[in-house]
CSV table of C-alpha atoms in Angstrom, one decimal:
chain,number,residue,atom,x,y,z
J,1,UNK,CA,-52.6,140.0,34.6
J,2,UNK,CA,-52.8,140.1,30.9
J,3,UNK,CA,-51.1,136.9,29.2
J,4,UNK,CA,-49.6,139.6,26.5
J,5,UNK,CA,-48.0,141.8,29.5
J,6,UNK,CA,-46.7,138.0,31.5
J,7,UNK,CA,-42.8,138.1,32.5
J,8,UNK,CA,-42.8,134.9,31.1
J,9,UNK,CA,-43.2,136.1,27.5
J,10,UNK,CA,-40.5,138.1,28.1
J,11,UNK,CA,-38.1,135.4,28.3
J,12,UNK,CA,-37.7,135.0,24.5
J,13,UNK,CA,-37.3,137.6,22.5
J,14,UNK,CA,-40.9,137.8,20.5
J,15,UNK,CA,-41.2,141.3,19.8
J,16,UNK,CA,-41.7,140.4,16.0
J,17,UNK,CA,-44.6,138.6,16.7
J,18,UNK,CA,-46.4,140.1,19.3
J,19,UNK,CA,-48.4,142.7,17.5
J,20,UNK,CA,-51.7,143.9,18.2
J,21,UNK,CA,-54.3,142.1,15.2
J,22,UNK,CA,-57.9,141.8,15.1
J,23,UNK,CA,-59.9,139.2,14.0
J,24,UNK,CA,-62.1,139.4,10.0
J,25,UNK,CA,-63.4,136.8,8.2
J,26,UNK,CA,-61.8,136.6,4.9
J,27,UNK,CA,-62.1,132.8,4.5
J,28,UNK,CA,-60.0,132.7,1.3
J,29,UNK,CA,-57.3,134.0,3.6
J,30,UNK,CA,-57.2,131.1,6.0
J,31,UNK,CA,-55.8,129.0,3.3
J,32,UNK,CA,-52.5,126.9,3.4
J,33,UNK,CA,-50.3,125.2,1.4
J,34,UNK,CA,-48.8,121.8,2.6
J,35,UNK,CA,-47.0,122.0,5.9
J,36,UNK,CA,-44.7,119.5,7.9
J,37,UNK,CA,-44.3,120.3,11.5
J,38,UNK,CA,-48.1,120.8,13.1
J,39,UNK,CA,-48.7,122.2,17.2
J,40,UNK,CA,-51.9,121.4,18.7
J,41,UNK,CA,-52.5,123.7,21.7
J,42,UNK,CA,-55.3,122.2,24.3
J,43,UNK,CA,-54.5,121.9,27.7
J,44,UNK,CA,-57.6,120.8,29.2
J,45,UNK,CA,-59.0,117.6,31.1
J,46,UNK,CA,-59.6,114.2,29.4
J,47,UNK,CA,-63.0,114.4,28.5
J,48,UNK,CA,-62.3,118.1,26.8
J,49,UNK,CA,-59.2,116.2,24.7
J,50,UNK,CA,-61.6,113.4,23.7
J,51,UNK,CA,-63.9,116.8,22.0
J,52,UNK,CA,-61.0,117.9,19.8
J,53,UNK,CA,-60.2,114.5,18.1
J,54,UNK,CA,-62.4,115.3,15.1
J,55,UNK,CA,-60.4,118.2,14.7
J,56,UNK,CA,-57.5,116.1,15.3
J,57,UNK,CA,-58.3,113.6,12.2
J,58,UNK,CA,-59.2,116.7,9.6
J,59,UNK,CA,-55.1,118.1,10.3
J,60,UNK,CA,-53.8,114.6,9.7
J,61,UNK,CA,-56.6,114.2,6.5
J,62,UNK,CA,-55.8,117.6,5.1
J,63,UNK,CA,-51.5,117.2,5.7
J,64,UNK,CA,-51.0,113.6,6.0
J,65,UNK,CA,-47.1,114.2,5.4
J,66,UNK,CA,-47.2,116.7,8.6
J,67,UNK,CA,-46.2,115.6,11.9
J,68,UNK,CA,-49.2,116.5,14.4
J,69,UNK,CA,-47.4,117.1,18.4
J,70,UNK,CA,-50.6,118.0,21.0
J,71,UNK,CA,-49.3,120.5,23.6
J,72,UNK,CA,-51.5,119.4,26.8
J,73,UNK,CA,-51.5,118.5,30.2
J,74,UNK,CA,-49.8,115.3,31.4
J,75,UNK,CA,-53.4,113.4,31.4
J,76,UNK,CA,-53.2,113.9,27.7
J,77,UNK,CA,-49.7,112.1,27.2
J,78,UNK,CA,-51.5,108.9,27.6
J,79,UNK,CA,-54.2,109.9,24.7
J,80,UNK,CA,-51.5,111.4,22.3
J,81,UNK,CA,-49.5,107.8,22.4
J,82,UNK,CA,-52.8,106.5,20.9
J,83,UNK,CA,-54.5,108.4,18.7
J,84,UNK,CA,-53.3,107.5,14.9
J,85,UNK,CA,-54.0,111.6,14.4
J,86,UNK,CA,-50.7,112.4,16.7
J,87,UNK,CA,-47.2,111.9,16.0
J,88,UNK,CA,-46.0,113.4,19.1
J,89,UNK,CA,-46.7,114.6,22.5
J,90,UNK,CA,-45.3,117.8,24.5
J,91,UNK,CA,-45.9,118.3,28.0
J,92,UNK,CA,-47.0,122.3,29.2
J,93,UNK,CA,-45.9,123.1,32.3
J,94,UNK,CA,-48.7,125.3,33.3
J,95,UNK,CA,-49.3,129.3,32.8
J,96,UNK,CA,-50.6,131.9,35.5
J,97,UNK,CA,-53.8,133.2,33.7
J,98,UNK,CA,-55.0,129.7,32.8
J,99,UNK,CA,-57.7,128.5,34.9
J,100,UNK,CA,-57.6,124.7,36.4
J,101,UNK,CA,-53.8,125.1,34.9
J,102,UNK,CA,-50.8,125.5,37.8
J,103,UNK,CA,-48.3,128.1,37.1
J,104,UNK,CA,-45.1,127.2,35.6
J,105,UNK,CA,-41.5,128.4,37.1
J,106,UNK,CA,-39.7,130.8,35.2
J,107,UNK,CA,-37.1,128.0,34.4
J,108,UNK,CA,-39.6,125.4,33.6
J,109,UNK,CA,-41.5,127.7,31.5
J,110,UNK,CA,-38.3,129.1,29.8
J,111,UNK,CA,-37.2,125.5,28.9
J,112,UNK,CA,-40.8,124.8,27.5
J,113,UNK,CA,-40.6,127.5,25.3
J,114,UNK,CA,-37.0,127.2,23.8
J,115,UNK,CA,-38.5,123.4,22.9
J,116,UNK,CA,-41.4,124.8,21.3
J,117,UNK,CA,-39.4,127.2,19.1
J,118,UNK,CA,-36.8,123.9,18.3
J,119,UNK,CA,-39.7,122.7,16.8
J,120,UNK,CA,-40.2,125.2,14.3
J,121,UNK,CA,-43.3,124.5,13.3
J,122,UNK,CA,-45.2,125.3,10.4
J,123,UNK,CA,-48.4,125.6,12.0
J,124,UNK,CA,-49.8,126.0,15.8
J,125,UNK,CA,-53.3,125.4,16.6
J,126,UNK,CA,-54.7,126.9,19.4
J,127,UNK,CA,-57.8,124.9,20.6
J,128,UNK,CA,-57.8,125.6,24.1
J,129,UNK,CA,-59.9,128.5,24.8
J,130,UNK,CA,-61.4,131.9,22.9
J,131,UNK,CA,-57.8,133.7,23.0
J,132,UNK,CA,-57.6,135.8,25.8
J,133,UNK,CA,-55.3,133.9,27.5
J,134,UNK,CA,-53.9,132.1,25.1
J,135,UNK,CA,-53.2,133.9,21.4
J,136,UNK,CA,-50.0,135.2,23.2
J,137,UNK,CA,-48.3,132.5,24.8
J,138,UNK,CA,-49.2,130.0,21.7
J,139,UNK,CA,-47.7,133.2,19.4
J,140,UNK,CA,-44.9,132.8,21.6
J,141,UNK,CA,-43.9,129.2,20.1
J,142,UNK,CA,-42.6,130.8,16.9
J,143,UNK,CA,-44.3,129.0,14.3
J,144,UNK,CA,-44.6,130.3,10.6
J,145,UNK,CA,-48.1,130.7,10.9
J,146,UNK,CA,-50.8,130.7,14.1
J,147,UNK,CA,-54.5,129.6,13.9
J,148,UNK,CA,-57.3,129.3,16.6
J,149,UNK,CA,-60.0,131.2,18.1
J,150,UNK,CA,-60.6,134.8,19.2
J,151,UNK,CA,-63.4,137.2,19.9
J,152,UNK,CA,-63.7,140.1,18.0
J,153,UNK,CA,-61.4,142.7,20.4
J,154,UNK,CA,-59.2,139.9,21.8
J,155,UNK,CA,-55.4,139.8,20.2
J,156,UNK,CA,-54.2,137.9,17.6
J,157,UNK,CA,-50.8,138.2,15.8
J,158,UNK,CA,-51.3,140.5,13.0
J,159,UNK,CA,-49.7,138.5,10.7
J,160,UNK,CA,-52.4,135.2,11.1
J,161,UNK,CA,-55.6,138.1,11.6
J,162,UNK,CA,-57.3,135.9,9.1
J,163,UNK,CA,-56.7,132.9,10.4
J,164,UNK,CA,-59.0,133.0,13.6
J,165,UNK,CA,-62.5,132.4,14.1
J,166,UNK,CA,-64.4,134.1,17.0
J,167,UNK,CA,-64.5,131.4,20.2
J,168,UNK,CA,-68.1,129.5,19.6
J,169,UNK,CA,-69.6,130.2,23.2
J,170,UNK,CA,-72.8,128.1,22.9
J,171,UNK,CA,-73.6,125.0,21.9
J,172,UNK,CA,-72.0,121.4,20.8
J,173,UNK,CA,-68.1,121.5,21.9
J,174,UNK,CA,-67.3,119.7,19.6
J,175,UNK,CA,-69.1,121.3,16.5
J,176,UNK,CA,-67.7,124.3,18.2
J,177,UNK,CA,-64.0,123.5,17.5
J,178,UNK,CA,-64.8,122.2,14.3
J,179,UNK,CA,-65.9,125.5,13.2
J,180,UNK,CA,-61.9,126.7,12.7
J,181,UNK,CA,-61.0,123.3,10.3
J,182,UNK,CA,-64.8,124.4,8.4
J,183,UNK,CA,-63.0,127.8,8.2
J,184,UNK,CA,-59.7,126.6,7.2
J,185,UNK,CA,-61.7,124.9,4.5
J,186,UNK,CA,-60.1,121.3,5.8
J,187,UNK,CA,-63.5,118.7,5.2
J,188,UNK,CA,-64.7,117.1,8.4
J,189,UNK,CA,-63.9,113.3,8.9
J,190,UNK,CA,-66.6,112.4,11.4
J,191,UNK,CA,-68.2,113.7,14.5
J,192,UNK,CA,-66.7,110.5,16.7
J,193,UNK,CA,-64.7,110.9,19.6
J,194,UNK,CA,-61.6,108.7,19.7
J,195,UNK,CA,-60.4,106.9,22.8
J,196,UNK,CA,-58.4,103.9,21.5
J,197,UNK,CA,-59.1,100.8,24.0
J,198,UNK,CA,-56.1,97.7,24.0
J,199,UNK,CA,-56.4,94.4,25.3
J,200,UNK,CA,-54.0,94.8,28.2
J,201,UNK,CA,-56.8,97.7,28.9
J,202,UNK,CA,-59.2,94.8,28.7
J,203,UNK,CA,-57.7,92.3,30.7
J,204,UNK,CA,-56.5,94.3,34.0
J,205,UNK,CA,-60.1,95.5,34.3
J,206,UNK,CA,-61.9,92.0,33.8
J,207,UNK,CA,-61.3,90.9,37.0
J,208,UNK,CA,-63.7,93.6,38.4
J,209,UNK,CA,-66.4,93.3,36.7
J,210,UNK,CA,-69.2,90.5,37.1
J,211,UNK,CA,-68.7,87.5,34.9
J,212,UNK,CA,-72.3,86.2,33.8
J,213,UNK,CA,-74.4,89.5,34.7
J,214,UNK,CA,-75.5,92.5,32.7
J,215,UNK,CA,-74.5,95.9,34.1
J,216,UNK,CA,-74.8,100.0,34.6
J,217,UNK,CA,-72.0,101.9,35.7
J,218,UNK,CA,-73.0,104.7,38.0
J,219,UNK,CA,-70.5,107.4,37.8
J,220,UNK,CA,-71.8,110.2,40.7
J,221,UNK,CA,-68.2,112.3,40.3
J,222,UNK,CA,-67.4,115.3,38.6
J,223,UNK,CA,-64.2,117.3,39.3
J,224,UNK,CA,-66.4,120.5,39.9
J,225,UNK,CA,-69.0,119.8,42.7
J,226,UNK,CA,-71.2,122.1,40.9
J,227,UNK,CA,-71.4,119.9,38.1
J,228,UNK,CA,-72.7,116.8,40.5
J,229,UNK,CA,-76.1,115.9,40.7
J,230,UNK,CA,-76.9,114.8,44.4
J,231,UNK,CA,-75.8,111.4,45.6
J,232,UNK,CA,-79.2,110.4,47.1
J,233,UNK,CA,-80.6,111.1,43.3
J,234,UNK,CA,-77.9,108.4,42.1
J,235,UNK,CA,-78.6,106.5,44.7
J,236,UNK,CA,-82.6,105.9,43.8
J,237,UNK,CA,-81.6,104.9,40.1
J,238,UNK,CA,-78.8,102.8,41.3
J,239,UNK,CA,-81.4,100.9,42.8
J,240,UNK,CA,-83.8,100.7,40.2
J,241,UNK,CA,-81.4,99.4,38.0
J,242,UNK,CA,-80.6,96.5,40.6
J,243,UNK,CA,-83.7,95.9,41.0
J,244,UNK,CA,-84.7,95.4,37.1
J,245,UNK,CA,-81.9,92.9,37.3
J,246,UNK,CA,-78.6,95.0,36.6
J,247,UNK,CA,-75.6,94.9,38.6
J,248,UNK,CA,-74.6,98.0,39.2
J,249,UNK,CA,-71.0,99.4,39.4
J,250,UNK,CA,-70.3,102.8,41.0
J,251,UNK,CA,-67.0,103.9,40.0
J,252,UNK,CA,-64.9,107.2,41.0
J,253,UNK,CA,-61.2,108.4,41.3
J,254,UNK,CA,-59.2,108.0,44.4
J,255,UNK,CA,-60.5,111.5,45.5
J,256,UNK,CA,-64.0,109.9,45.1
J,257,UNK,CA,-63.8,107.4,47.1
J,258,UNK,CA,-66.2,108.9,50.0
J,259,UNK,CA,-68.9,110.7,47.6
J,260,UNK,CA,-68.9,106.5,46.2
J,261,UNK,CA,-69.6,105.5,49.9
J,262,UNK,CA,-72.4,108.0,50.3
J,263,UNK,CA,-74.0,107.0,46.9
J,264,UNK,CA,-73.8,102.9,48.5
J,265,UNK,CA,-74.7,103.5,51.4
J,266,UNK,CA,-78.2,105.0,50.4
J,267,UNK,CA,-78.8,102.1,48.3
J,268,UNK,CA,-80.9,99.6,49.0
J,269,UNK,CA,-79.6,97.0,46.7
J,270,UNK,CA,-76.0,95.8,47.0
J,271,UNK,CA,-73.7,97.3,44.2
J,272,UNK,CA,-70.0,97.0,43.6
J,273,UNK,CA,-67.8,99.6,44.7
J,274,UNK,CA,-65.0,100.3,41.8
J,275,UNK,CA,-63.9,103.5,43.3
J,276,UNK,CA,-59.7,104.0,43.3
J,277,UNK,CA,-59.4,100.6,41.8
J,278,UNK,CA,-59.3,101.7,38.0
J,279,UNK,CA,-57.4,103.9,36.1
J,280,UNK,CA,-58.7,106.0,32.9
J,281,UNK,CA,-57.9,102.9,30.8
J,282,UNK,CA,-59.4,100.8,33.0
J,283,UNK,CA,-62.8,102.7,33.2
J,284,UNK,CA,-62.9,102.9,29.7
J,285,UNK,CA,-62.5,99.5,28.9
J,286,UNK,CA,-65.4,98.4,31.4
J,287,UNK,CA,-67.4,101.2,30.2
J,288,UNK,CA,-67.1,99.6,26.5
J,289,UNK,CA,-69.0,96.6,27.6
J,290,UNK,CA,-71.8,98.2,30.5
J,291,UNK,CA,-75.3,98.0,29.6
J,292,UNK,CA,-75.8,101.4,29.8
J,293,UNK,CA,-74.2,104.4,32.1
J,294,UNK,CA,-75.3,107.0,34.7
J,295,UNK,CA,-72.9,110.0,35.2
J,296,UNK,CA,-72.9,113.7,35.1
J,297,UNK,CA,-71.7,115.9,32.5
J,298,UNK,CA,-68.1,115.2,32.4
J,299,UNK,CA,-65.8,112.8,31.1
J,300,UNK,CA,-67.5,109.7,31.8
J,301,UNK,CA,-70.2,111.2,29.4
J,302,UNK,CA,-67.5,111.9,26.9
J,303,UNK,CA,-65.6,108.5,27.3
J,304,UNK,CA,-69.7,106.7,26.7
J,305,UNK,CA,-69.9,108.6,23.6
J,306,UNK,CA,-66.9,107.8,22.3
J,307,UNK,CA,-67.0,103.9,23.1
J,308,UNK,CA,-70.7,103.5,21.7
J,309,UNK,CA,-72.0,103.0,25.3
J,310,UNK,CA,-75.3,104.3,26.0
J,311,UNK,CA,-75.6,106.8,28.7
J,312,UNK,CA,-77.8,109.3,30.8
J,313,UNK,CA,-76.6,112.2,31.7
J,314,UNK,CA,-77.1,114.6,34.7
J,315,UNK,CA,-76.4,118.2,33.8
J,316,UNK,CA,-76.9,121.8,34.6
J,317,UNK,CA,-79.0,124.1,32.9
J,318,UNK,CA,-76.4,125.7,31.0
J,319,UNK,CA,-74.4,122.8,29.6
J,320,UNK,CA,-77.3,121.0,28.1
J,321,UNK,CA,-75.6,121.8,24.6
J,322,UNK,CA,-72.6,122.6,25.4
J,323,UNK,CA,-71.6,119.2,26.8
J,324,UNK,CA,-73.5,115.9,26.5
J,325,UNK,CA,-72.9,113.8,23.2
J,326,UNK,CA,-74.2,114.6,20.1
J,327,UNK,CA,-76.5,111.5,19.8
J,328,UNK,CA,-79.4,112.3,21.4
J,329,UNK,CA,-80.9,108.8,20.6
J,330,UNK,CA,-78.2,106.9,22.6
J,331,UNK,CA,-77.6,109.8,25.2
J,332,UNK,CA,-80.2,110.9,27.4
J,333,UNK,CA,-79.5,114.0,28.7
J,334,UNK,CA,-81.6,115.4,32.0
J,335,UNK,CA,-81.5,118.3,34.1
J,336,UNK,CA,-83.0,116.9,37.2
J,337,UNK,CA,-84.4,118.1,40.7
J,338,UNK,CA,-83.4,116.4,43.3
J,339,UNK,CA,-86.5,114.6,44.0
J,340,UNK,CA,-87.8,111.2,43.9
J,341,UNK,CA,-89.7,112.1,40.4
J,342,UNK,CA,-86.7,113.1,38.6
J,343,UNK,CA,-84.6,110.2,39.5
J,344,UNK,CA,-87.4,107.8,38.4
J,345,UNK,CA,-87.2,109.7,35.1
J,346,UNK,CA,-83.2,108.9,34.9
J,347,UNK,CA,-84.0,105.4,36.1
J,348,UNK,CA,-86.6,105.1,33.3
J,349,UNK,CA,-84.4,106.1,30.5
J,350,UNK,CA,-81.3,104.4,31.8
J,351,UNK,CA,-83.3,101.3,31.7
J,352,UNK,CA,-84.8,102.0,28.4
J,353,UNK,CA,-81.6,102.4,26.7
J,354,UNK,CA,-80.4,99.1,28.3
J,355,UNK,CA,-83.5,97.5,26.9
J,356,UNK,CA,-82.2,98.7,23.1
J,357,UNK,CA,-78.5,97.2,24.0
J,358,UNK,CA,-80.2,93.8,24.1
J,359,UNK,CA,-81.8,94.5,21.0
């Protein structure tokens, strides 16, 4: 179903702003004067949040009066509490035609959007996706004015036409979303990802981790299994990590727990299992002092990048730029076979990047 056409939408009275637009690039147009109430719009997985906090510092730069609220998903409550770019967090209840989102109830959804309007803000981002799905139900939060992305036939309410940018769908994600701020003509404030570490983050994970020894963390998950590179490929640099005198930690979600087993249990070399035993937090904070890390192209990679932790990264042919960190120095970024050969290569990088740690 068309997000414009949803019942949902129907449940506030939008007529005025629902009108078909069209995107054009007048760049002057996309101009604005100094606003006070800011809506982010993102409701994607951790590692996707972490992509949009450059765009998140050039809003608070450009209006550092404004109050900044990110719309997400519950994952991204924790993140919003931290980042010195958000003032406030709202929680989405979820939308039909959003995929890897659950739907909302009418009543749910009809509460979510009566606090959205309460808001009444100045300005809502939408940095979730190229429109399709989107424009409508962000359009729907009656702000004053609406900026994001949309392709060229995709609606977009009339009023803001000039205030989209076409949805980038190649390359860096996170030069990608910075292309609306370039367009808004709001000057960058870095390419690093933010994810704010504490010491409490610190301390519950130090008991885990070994106390005198150097080590990798060997992250084999990936919430799509398409995204996973096989287990007996992370198995063979696993071990040549151990055996060039590493300790290696394999480390998963709950729900990981068994793909962890399989990934030990072709190893030669004892490693420690970390599976279920840390939270986001947690992961982060032990990432931040690993020699080096192994994972696919998901959040780990994200969370490495953003923490200063070198990594090598397994990923399919078509995220090879979409995905991985910028740095191509400090992230290695493979698309491997799953043969012997290719996880010597991994094993050889992830080693030569610990080397440079020491350095």
């Amino acid at each position: 179903m068309n997000s414009m056409n949803h019942p949902l939408l129907r449940l506030a009275d939008s007529t005025s702003v629902l009108r078909p637009g069209k995107y054009t690039d007048h760049r002057t147009s996309a101009v604005l004067p100094q606003l006070r109430r800011i809506g982010l719009f993102r409701a994607r997985r951790f590692g996707d949040l972490l992509c949009a906090t450059p765009v998140l510092r050039a809003l608070a730069a450009a209006w550092p009066k404004a109050r900044i609220t990110l719309v997400g998903l519950p994952e991204a409550e924790g993140l919003a509490q931290r980042l010195s770019s958000v003032d406030d967090f709202e929680l989405f209840p979820g939308w039909p035609d959003l995929p890897g989102v659950p739907s909302a109830k009418a009543d749910e959804y009809s509460f979510f959007q009566r606090r959205m309007r309460s808001r009444r803000f100045d300005l809502v981002v939408q940095l979730h996706d190229s429109g399709r799905n989107t424009n409508a139900l962000v359009a729907n939060f009656g702000a004053r004015r609406n900026a994001g992305f949309a392709d060229p036939d995709d609606w977009v309410p009339e009023a803001d036409a000039l205030r989209f940018v076409p949805w980038p769908g190649q390359g860096s994600e996170v030069l990608g979303l910075l292309a609306l701020t370039d367009y808004m003509g709001l000057p960058r404030r870095g390419l690093k990802l933010d994810l704010p570490l504490n010491a409490d983050d610190r301390a519950r994970v130090r008991p885990l981790l070994p106390a005198s020894r150097r080590y990798a963390i060997v992250h084999p998950g990936a919430r799509l299994a398409v995204r996973r590179w096989s287990a007996s490929g992370f198995a063979a640099v696993a071990d040549r990590l151990a055996q060039a005198g590493l300790e290696v930690l394999l480390t998963g979600s709950e729900d990981e727990r068994a793909l962890v087993a399989s990934v030990a249990a072709q190893m030669r070399h004892p490693a420690l299992d970390l599976s279920g035993r840390t939270d986001i937090w947690m992961l982060g904070a032990a990432l931040a002092s690993a020699s080096v890390a192994v994972c696919n192209n998901t959040t780990v990679s994200m969370m490495a990048a953003a923490l200063g932790t070198r990594s090598v990264v397994a990923s399919q042919a078509g995220e090879v730029d979409r995905g991985p960190p910028l740095d191509r120095q400090r992230h290695r970024v493979f698309i491997p076979g799953n043969d012997a050969h290719a996880a010597e290569l991994l094993a050889q990088a992830a080693l030569a990047l610990a080397d440079e740690e020491l350095a």
